[in-house]
Amino acid sequence: MTVLVIAEHDHAAVKASTLNTVTAAVACQSGDVHVLVAGANAAEAAAAAAKIAGVSKVIAADSASLAENLAENVAAQVLAIAGNYSHILFPATANGKNVAPRVAAKLDVAQISDITKVVSADTFERPIYAGNAIATVQSSDGTKVITVRTTGFDAAPAEGGSASVENAEGVADSGKSAFVGREVTKSERPELTAAKIIVSGGRALGSAEKFQEVMAPLADKLGAGLGASRAAVDAGYAPNDWQVGQTGKIVAPQLYIAAGISGAIQHLAGMKDSKVIVAINKDEEAPIFSVADYGLVADLFTAVPELVKAL
Ligand SMILES: Cc1cc2nc3c(=O)[nH]c(=O)nc-3n(C[C@H](O)[C@H](O)[C@H](O)COP(=O)(O)OP(=O)(O)OC[C@H]3O[C@@H](n4cnc5c(N)ncnc54)[C@H](O)[C@@H]3O)c2cc1C
């Protein structure tokens, strides 16, 4: 049977999370990999999906009902073709996690969440207890509805494939939800889950002003995304969408610099797969040092500006 990947896209381009999900789909070794691009005027995104290495067919469902990614409509679109597939994979992003449970419930199967490894076509690994244990789960369901932790899989090459594009009829609007508006934070910095370098600050920063004053110049110098611990977010030092961790974003950049972050397990759960971890903390006993490749026991208010100067 064939594996279906639900593309994450903005109607013009596919997002990086789609590429990691394709790699997981190929690993399922169940057969061909198809990609569903459910959108409105999304021919460009469908064409981009067709170039992903490993994909044999793109199903382009175009409908005004799919313009705003409403979960009810996207789920209906997936269900319209679900019968053809042994596996249906979503990136474990806010979007994917919004749609996958609806699809699993309607198919009356158990969702397999947040997989980090495909052991075989019916067996998968997924982190539990904030990443402190890895569960191996086996599913006997006829259709496996899966969300993929994107940091667990390399990105499939965005170029090199030559899949066919097949048009599918777009679903009608479910009428169950309506799009009201969207407030998008505009930032010059790279999006956290796609950033190659992340500079994160913790409660130690003490205020939103200090956070900006101390951390932003380092991020600017490195072309990095800005992240934060939950304590920093809860205290209002950094916006909510900067939170890294179990209840924030899961990231795995090439370089992660944590300044004034203690390294609670819930924070580590979101960043410990980073390739190189640098920690700056004035407490040499801070747990962040247990995962750090480079540790600096220092006051961040002097160490970070010195680092910026040296760069
Ligand atoms: C269910 C649940 C989910 C959670 N999810 C998340 C999550 O997604 N992400 C997350 O981050 N947390 C999460 N938490 C919270 C987590 O347990 C910690 O409370 C939080 O990560 C602590 O943030 P922090 O390290 O910034 O603050 P603190 O623990 O207060 O640590 C501050 C650190 O800064 C150091 N420091 C102080 N002053 C300086 C200085 N001048 N220079 C250098 N170092 C200094 C201190 O030595 C200390 O290590 C969650 C908790 C729960 C219960």
Short mmCIF file of C-alpha atoms in Angstrom, two decimals, residues 6 18 27 49-50 60 122 163 188 208 220 231-232 244 272-273 275 297:
data_model
loop_
_atom_site.label_atom_id
_atom_site.label_comp_id
_atom_site.label_asym_id
_atom_site.label_seq_id
_atom_site.Cartn_x
_atom_site.Cartn_y
_atom_site.Cartn_z
CA ILE A 6 -0.05 15.80 4.25
CA THR A 18 7.02 18.57 4.81
CA ALA A 27 11.26 4.93 5.90
CA ALA A 49 6.03 19.15 -3.73
CA ALA A 50 6.44 17.26 -7.01
CA ALA A 60 -3.52 18.71 -5.55
CA ASP A 122 3.98 -1.01 11.86
CA ALA A 163 6.37 13.28 -9.31
CA GLU A 188 13.41 39.57 10.23
CA ALA A 208 11.82 42.34 28.45
CA ASP A 220 21.86 39.72 15.04
CA ALA A 231 9.99 31.12 32.78
CA ALA A 232 11.14 34.02 30.57
CA VAL A 244 11.45 26.28 23.44
CA LYS A 272 18.70 18.61 23.48
CA ASP A 273 18.91 17.25 19.93
CA LYS A 275 24.03 19.64 17.19
CA VAL A 297 30.32 29.61 34.10
#
